[in-house]
Short mmCIF file of C-alpha atoms in Angstrom, two decimals:
data_model
loop_
_atom_site.label_atom_id
_atom_site.label_comp_id
_atom_site.label_asym_id
_atom_site.label_seq_id
_atom_site.Cartn_x
_atom_site.Cartn_y
_atom_site.Cartn_z
CA MET A 1 0.00 0.00 0.00
CA ILE A 2 1.28 3.45 -0.87
CA ASP A 3 2.08 5.50 2.24
CA ARG A 4 2.64 8.97 0.72
CA TYR A 5 1.43 10.72 -2.41
CA GLN A 6 1.33 14.28 -3.69
CA LEU A 7 -2.12 14.92 -5.15
CA PRO A 8 -2.52 16.68 -8.51
CA LEU A 9 -3.92 19.72 -6.71
CA ASP A 10 -2.36 22.89 -5.39
CA PHE A 11 -3.54 26.15 -3.84
CA PRO A 12 -2.09 29.68 -3.95
CA ALA A 13 0.44 29.99 -1.15
CA ALA A 14 -0.02 33.77 -0.78
CA ALA A 15 -3.79 33.43 -0.32
CA LEU A 16 -3.33 30.64 2.21
CA ARG A 17 -0.89 32.78 4.21
CA ALA A 18 -3.28 35.75 4.01
CA ASP A 19 -5.93 33.73 5.86
CA LEU A 20 -3.49 33.20 8.72
CA GLY A 21 -3.53 36.97 9.25
CA LYS A 22 -7.25 36.77 10.07
CA ILE A 23 -6.60 34.63 13.14
CA ALA A 24 -5.78 36.15 16.53
CA PRO A 25 -2.79 34.78 18.51
CA SER A 26 -5.15 33.98 21.40
CA GLU A 27 -7.15 31.56 19.23
CA TRP A 28 -4.37 28.96 19.00
CA ILE A 29 -4.94 25.98 21.34
CA PRO A 30 -2.09 23.81 22.75
CA HIS A 31 -2.13 20.29 21.36
CA PHE A 32 -3.61 17.74 23.78
CA ASN A 33 -0.94 15.04 23.19
CA LYS A 34 1.58 16.72 25.49
CA GLY A 35 3.67 13.57 25.83
CA TYR A 36 4.47 13.60 22.10
CA TYR A 37 6.22 16.93 21.69
CA ASP A 38 8.79 19.40 22.97
CA GLY A 39 8.29 23.12 22.41
CA ASP A 40 5.07 24.58 21.04
CA TRP A 41 2.59 22.45 19.07
CA SER A 42 -0.80 24.09 18.77
CA GLY A 43 -3.77 24.39 16.48
CA ILE A 44 -7.09 25.92 15.50
CA VAL A 45 -10.30 24.07 14.66
CA LEU A 46 -11.87 25.18 11.38
CA ARG A 47 -14.36 22.35 11.17
CA GLY A 48 -15.09 20.11 14.14
CA ALA A 49 -17.50 17.67 15.72
CA SER A 50 -20.66 19.62 16.62
CA GLY A 51 -18.85 22.80 15.62
CA ARG A 52 -16.69 22.84 18.74
CA CYS A 53 -13.61 25.03 18.51
CA ASP A 54 -12.32 24.72 22.10
CA THR A 55 -10.45 21.42 21.62
CA LEU A 56 -8.21 19.95 18.92
CA HIS A 57 -9.47 16.45 19.65
CA ILE A 58 -11.42 15.30 16.58
CA GLY A 59 -13.76 12.94 18.42
CA GLU A 60 -14.35 9.24 18.05
CA PRO A 61 -13.58 7.45 14.76
CA PHE A 62 -16.37 7.80 12.20
CA GLU A 63 -18.15 10.43 14.30
CA THR A 64 -20.63 12.49 12.30
CA GLY A 65 -22.03 15.98 12.70
CA PHE A 66 -18.95 17.98 11.69
CA VAL A 67 -19.69 21.69 11.40
CA ASN A 68 -17.69 24.75 10.33
CA THR A 69 -16.50 27.01 13.16
CA PRO A 70 -16.68 30.83 13.23
CA VAL A 71 -12.94 31.01 12.51
CA LEU A 72 -13.46 29.35 9.11
CA ASP A 73 -16.14 31.92 8.21
CA ARG A 74 -13.40 34.60 8.07
CA CYS A 75 -11.02 32.58 5.88
CA GLU A 76 -12.07 32.55 2.22
CA CYS A 77 -9.08 30.62 0.90
CA PHE A 78 -9.42 27.86 3.50
CA GLN A 79 -13.09 27.59 2.53
CA GLU A 80 -12.06 27.21 -1.13
CA VAL A 81 -9.64 24.43 -0.21
CA ILE A 82 -12.35 22.51 1.62
CA ALA A 83 -14.84 23.02 -1.22
CA ALA A 84 -12.36 21.53 -3.70
CA PHE A 85 -12.74 18.06 -2.20
CA GLU A 86 -15.65 16.11 -3.67
CA CYS A 87 -16.12 13.88 -0.63
CA SER A 88 -17.34 14.05 2.94
CA VAL A 89 -15.07 16.49 4.82
CA LYS A 90 -14.86 15.75 8.52
CA SER A 91 -12.33 17.47 10.77
CA VAL A 92 -10.32 20.43 9.42
CA ARG A 93 -7.62 22.00 11.57
CA LEU A 94 -4.61 24.25 11.35
CA LEU A 95 -1.67 22.69 13.17
CA ARG A 96 1.33 24.85 14.07
CA LEU A 97 4.76 23.59 15.10
CA SER A 98 6.75 26.59 16.27
CA ALA A 99 10.43 27.17 15.60
CA ARG A 100 12.79 24.80 17.41
CA SER A 101 9.94 22.44 18.32
CA VAL A 102 9.73 18.68 17.81
CA VAL A 103 6.92 16.12 17.57
CA ARG A 104 8.33 12.72 18.49
CA GLU A 105 7.61 9.52 16.58
CA HIS A 106 4.06 8.24 16.99
CA ARG A 107 1.15 6.71 15.06
CA ASP A 108 -2.35 8.12 14.49
CA TYR A 109 -4.52 5.08 15.08
CA ASP A 110 -7.98 4.38 13.61
CA LEU A 111 -7.02 6.35 10.52
CA GLY A 112 -6.14 5.29 6.99
CA TYR A 113 -7.45 4.02 3.69
CA GLU A 114 -8.42 0.61 5.03
CA ALA A 115 -10.37 2.30 7.84
CA GLY A 116 -12.21 4.44 5.28
CA GLU A 117 -10.85 7.76 6.51
CA ILE A 118 -7.67 9.54 5.41
CA ARG A 119 -5.74 12.64 6.40
CA LEU A 120 -4.38 15.20 3.94
CA HIS A 121 -1.82 17.93 4.64
CA VAL A 122 -1.66 21.30 2.88
CA PRO A 123 1.41 23.27 4.01
CA VAL A 124 0.46 26.92 4.59
CA LEU A 125 3.75 28.11 6.07
CA THR A 126 6.99 26.15 6.16
CA ASN A 127 10.76 26.55 5.87
CA SER A 128 13.71 24.63 4.47
CA ARG A 129 14.69 23.31 7.91
CA VAL A 130 11.46 21.42 8.61
CA GLU A 131 12.16 17.69 8.70
CA PHE A 132 9.14 15.39 8.40
CA TYR A 133 9.73 11.63 8.45
CA LEU A 134 7.22 8.89 7.63
CA ARG A 135 8.53 5.38 8.28
CA ASN A 136 11.96 7.01 8.71
CA ARG A 137 11.86 8.42 5.15
CA GLN A 138 11.89 12.18 4.78
CA VAL A 139 8.95 13.81 2.98
CA SER A 140 9.49 17.37 1.71
CA MET A 141 6.22 19.30 1.32
CA GLY A 142 5.96 22.76 -0.23
CA GLU A 143 3.48 25.53 0.53
CA GLY A 144 0.17 25.05 -1.29
CA GLU A 145 0.82 21.41 -2.17
CA VAL A 146 -1.60 18.65 -1.12
CA TRP A 147 -0.22 15.45 0.41
CA TYR A 148 -1.78 12.15 1.40
CA LEU A 149 0.17 10.53 4.22
CA ASP A 150 -0.63 7.21 5.87
CA LEU A 151 -0.23 8.50 9.41
CA GLY A 152 -1.24 5.19 10.92
CA LEU A 153 2.45 4.45 10.29
CA PRO A 154 5.26 5.84 12.49
CA HIS A 155 6.02 9.49 11.78
CA ARG A 156 7.77 12.46 13.37
CA VAL A 157 8.60 16.08 12.59
CA ALA A 158 11.20 18.60 13.73
CA ASN A 159 11.10 22.30 12.95
CA LEU A 160 14.76 23.30 13.13
CA GLY A 161 14.09 26.64 11.47
CA GLU A 162 13.33 30.09 12.87
CA THR A 163 9.72 30.38 11.65
CA PRO A 164 6.60 28.30 12.39
CA ARG A 165 5.49 25.36 10.32
CA ILE A 166 1.71 25.54 9.82
CA HIS A 167 -0.31 22.93 7.93
CA LEU A 168 -3.98 22.80 7.01
CA VAL A 169 -4.98 19.25 7.97
CA LEU A 170 -8.14 17.66 6.57
CA ASP A 171 -9.74 14.36 7.54
CA LEU A 172 -11.80 12.98 4.66
CA GLN A 173 -14.08 10.00 4.16
CA VAL A 174 -12.81 7.83 1.31
CA ASN A 175 -15.01 7.67 -1.79
CA ASP A 176 -14.59 6.93 -5.49
CA TRP A 177 -13.49 10.51 -6.23
CA LEU A 178 -10.58 10.20 -3.80
CA ARG A 179 -9.73 6.77 -5.21
CA SER A 180 -9.49 8.37 -8.65
CA LEU A 181 -6.90 10.85 -7.35
CA ILE A 182 -4.80 8.70 -5.04
CA PRO A 183 -3.45 5.24 -6.02
CA PHE A 184 -4.00 3.84 -2.54
CA GLU A 185 -3.43 0.20 -3.43
CA THR A 186 -0.17 0.72 -5.30
CA PRO A 187 2.53 -1.41 -3.60
CA GLY A 188 5.06 0.56 -1.60
CA ASP A 189 8.52 0.82 -3.12
CA ASP A 190 10.36 -0.09 0.09
CA GLU A 191 8.76 -3.39 1.13
CA ILE A 192 11.39 -5.79 2.48
CA PRO A 193 11.50 -9.25 0.86
CA VAL A 194 12.25 -12.18 3.15
CA LEU A 195 15.49 -13.91 2.17
CA ASP A 196 15.85 -17.70 2.26
CA MET A 197 19.11 -18.02 4.15
CA ASP A 198 20.78 -20.11 6.83
CA PRO A 199 19.75 -18.85 10.31
CA SER A 200 23.30 -19.05 11.68
CA LEU A 201 24.62 -16.95 8.79
CA ALA A 202 21.85 -14.39 9.30
CA ALA A 203 22.65 -14.19 13.03
CA ALA A 204 26.35 -13.71 12.30
CA ASN A 205 25.61 -10.96 9.77
CA LEU A 206 23.32 -9.20 12.22
CA GLU A 207 25.98 -9.25 14.94
CA LYS A 208 28.58 -7.87 12.52
CA PHE A 209 26.22 -5.08 11.53
CA ARG A 210 25.48 -4.27 15.18
CA GLU A 211 29.21 -3.90 15.77
CA ARG A 212 29.46 -1.58 12.79
CA VAL A 213 26.65 0.57 14.19
CA ARG A 214 28.42 0.77 17.56
CA LEU A 215 31.42 2.34 15.79
CA ASP A 216 29.55 4.62 13.38
CA LEU A 217 27.92 7.78 14.78
CA GLU A 218 26.05 8.46 11.54
CA LEU A 219 24.45 5.02 11.60
CA GLN A 220 23.57 5.54 15.26
CA ARG A 221 21.75 8.74 14.34
CA THR A 222 19.82 6.83 11.66
CA PHE A 223 18.22 4.66 14.34
CA SER A 224 18.23 7.01 17.34
CA GLU A 225 14.75 8.50 16.79
CA ILE A 226 12.97 5.25 15.90
CA PHE A 227 10.87 4.01 18.81
CA ASP A 228 8.38 1.82 16.96
CA ARG A 229 9.59 -1.79 17.34
CA GLN A 230 8.41 -3.01 13.93
CA LEU A 231 9.88 -0.01 12.12
CA PHE A 232 13.16 -0.39 14.02
CA ALA A 233 13.49 -3.99 12.81
CA GLU A 234 12.63 -3.02 9.23
CA GLU A 235 15.17 -0.19 9.19
CA LEU A 236 17.93 -2.38 10.59
CA VAL A 237 17.31 -4.85 7.78
CA ARG A 238 17.10 -2.18 5.08
CA VAL A 239 20.30 -0.38 6.13
CA GLY A 240 22.09 -3.62 6.93
CA ARG A 241 21.42 -5.06 3.48
CA ALA A 242 22.44 -1.78 1.83
CA THR A 243 25.84 -2.07 3.54
CA GLY A 244 26.41 -5.74 2.74
CA TYR A 245 24.91 -7.56 5.74
CA ASP A 246 21.96 -9.81 4.86
CA PHE A 247 19.44 -10.84 7.52
CA ASN A 248 15.65 -10.79 7.94
CA PRO A 249 13.24 -8.86 10.20
CA ARG A 250 12.55 -12.05 12.17
CA ASP A 251 16.27 -12.26 13.05
CA VAL A 252 16.09 -8.78 14.56
CA GLU A 253 12.88 -9.65 16.41
CA GLU A 254 14.51 -12.74 17.91
CA VAL A 255 17.45 -10.70 19.20
CA LEU A 256 15.09 -8.09 20.67
CA ARG A 257 13.05 -10.81 22.40
CA SER A 258 16.19 -12.51 23.69
CA GLU A 259 17.61 -9.30 25.10
CA ARG A 260 14.30 -8.41 26.70
CA ARG A 261 14.22 -11.82 28.39
CA ALA A 262 17.78 -11.29 29.63
CA TRP A 263 16.84 -7.84 31.00
CA ASN A 264 13.75 -9.20 32.75
CA ALA A 265 15.77 -12.07 34.23
CA GLN A 266 17.93 -9.60 36.13
CA TRP A 267 14.89 -8.65 38.22
CA THR A 268 13.45 -12.16 38.71
CA VAL A 269 14.13 -13.79 42.05
#
């Protein structure tokens, strides 16, 4: 399944930024997932469940009754963006990550093509030092572009620049019109094939690669921000194979299980 795709749509960046000027600083709300970020991550509800604009929480999955808020009534360009989507538009928010702020790796559960609801991002304000990673692959998004991202997968973002990063974020119900725009069922280009190889050779290769990582600061940085166990195993395999060490995800999982058992044994009387 494809996990990222730039839609054949775009909106005028200057008009999008002009709508930001119609919003008062006091209207931004701190994000509720305080354990996920460092710095300032905040937002504004433009369309919410029952028209509420006092919380960024979008409600339960498949909730109905989404209504525009008074903030959206002032913002003509944001209204035009929403009207461009020929499908059921649910939650619409502006999300702002201030300069020198970080959202740590996480997943947005109960969201995605297979669940019948997707999330699109339209960058309104960004800078060249924003680093967004989906499954540990960087995605560069320009102002006015429209991006589908499978955010049920591990993702993170760091704004290392000196200006805010603000995205218009839309949650949409999947229909045939969206399917005509986004090739959801296209296989991903980074799926990891399982190799038929001797387990002892795979274990030896994995240990050699682990030693290489211990001695290579750049490789350490590659893995340092990955907290999702499945993604960590996949990335070890991908990078290991790219540097000449063949092993499979199950070999990594076995080592992780073994080391967890050893750790737990220290505390077992």
